[in-house]
Amino acid sequence: MERGYILALDQGTTSSRAILFDRNSRIAGMVQKELRQYFPQPGWVEQDAEEIWQSQLEVARAVMRQTGVSAENLAAIGITNQRETTVIWEKRTGKPISKAIVWQCRRTAPLVAGLKEQGLDGMIRAKTGLLLDAYFSGTKIQWLLDHVAGARAKAERGDLLFGTIDSWLIWNLTGGRLHATDYSNASRTLLFNIHTLSWDPELLSVFNIPPSLLPEVRPSGGSFGETLPELLGGAVPLAGAAGDQQAALFGQACFRPGMAKNTYGTGCFMLMNTGAKAVASEKGLVTTIAWGLDKRVEYALEGSVFVAGAALQWLRDGLGILESAAESESRAAQVEDSGGVYFVPAFVGLGAPYWDMEARGAILGLTRGTGRAQIIRAALESLAFQTRDVLEAMEGDASLKLRALRVDGGASANNFLMQFQADILGTRVERPAITETTALGAAYLAGLAVGFWSGTKELEKNWLLQQSFQPRMPEMVRNRLYEGWQEAVGRVLSAKP
Ligand code: G3P
């Protein structure tokens, strides 16, 4: 029986997907299921961890059924996931102690403010490469231990386990046999020292987290056990795991220092490979582990933008002025410009490069002439403006000018947005043939680990350009539009400069 496929499980913020890749990196099948989001208070975001696991299992089974691919045809499974989202569960029963706190959730902003007041930012930044922000897992774990009845006592007895979504899936897929994560996910917790590659006792004490809660950290490409046979009709090796943005960098074949990608998902995340060097940012980016292969890790600089596709989702579900995200392309093209409207989607504060947990969203510049098309267009344009904010910071930190930006994720299919992006950056934008690069990266990590692919050289050859977008906007217009954006952002920041 030929093991001709790798199954990638891509557990994202808005959906769970399962994608089958063949040896030529082609998609042989894909099934996706949307995930319910809970917003119990302003700025709070939760998900049901059981639903995350069940939906992931369901789509994995469905894609195998639809394609006729059985467990014996799978060389390995690679896992990739929304990062930072925090689950705590009972070791004995596997039951989560509460809803998962999603990366976007701002409930721990007061805890973060307290840590800042103690002057801990510098130490935390030096060890973890991250900024003190509610985005990362550290304060989310602390919050759960302090707010779920009995949780802290149980944690101290060693009865609870913490995991980001990769760990949660690995635990369930292995039937509770393995509690593990990979370097890239560990590097998003605020608890992991990215230089010594270990959980840091000083950080654990700052966040008041018992070490027994933590998963074992393994290389991103390597063994994570195997699936319980009854789940997928046979045991399949779990051979790769990485946070979704790092996986996308790998899937875009950005293997060399200086190569960068931008993923337009729920949020928007630009990562640049910095190789064996952990480059400290001075411009509001974070330093993160890109992946660990064997004992070697590589690093990346990251600009994390919290709301991108989620702004379109809000226009669809919140305002009801859009049928689907895809419709935004034709709507935006109905008008010549946004008519001076700016949409700052700071629904959950602002991430890079502003890091303002208290900022909230705004639509500015409304006139009697403003209609649905201008608002939709302004929402799309905000993705491009936020990307420019981050690219400028990245080029400053890395002291280089990017030759081209590789893009992927749902909204990269939007030609209007990609052209506007190239125009606002003044840089070429390159869209590959496969834009499911997050899942592809997870498949690559797993496939390399089991010898399904020979090495990164072979994968580089599989990267094919589908379309490139050249900047064509006059510089004066580009600058005027961007200045308008900066002014709009200035209006929503909590501390006025
Ligand atoms: O850090 C959060 C990120 O991993 C979420 O990615 O694709 O679900 O927007 P996405």
mmCIF file of C-alpha atoms and ligand atoms in Angstrom, residues 12-14 81-84 103 135 188 244-245 263 265-269 302, ligand 1:
data_model
loop_
_atom_site.group_PDB
_atom_site.id
_atom_site.type_symbol
_atom_site.label_atom_id
_atom_site.label_comp_id
_atom_site.label_asym_id
_atom_site.label_seq_id
_atom_site.Cartn_x
_atom_site.Cartn_y
_atom_site.Cartn_z
ATOM 1 C CA GLY A 12 -7.300 28.180 12.641
ATOM 2 C CA THR A 13 -9.177 30.843 14.563
ATOM 3 C CA THR A 14 -12.292 30.748 12.437
ATOM 4 C CA ASN A 81 -2.761 25.885 14.773
ATOM 5 C CA GLN A 82 -3.988 29.297 15.826
ATOM 6 C CA ARG A 83 -1.309 30.262 18.317
ATOM 7 C CA GLU A 84 -1.468 31.536 21.933
ATOM 8 C CA TRP A 103 -5.442 34.886 21.363
ATOM 9 C CA TYR A 135 -2.198 38.473 23.290
ATOM 10 C CA ARG A 188 4.351 32.356 22.071
ATOM 11 C CA ASP A 244 0.202 28.598 11.869
ATOM 12 C CA GLN A 245 2.255 31.689 11.026
ATOM 13 C CA THR A 263 -0.638 35.862 5.714
ATOM 14 C CA GLY A 265 -6.198 35.292 7.887
ATOM 15 C CA THR A 266 -8.340 36.297 10.836
ATOM 16 C CA GLY A 267 -5.419 38.555 11.627
ATOM 17 C CA CYS A 268 -2.506 39.446 9.421
ATOM 18 C CA PHE A 269 0.963 38.197 10.219
ATOM 19 C CA GLU A 302 7.128 38.994 13.344
HETATM 20 O O1 G3P B 1 -1.303 34.447 16.619
HETATM 21 C C1 G3P B 1 -2.581 34.166 16.150
HETATM 22 C C2 G3P B 1 -2.517 33.474 14.826
HETATM 23 O O2 G3P B 1 -1.808 32.298 14.945
HETATM 24 C C3 G3P B 1 -3.904 33.281 14.256
HETATM 25 O O3 G3P B 1 -3.837 32.963 12.932
HETATM 26 O O4 G3P B 1 -4.720 32.418 10.722
HETATM 27 O O5 G3P B 1 -6.132 32.073 12.682
HETATM 28 O O6 G3P B 1 -5.570 34.378 11.858
HETATM 29 P P1 G3P B 1 -5.177 32.973 12.004
#
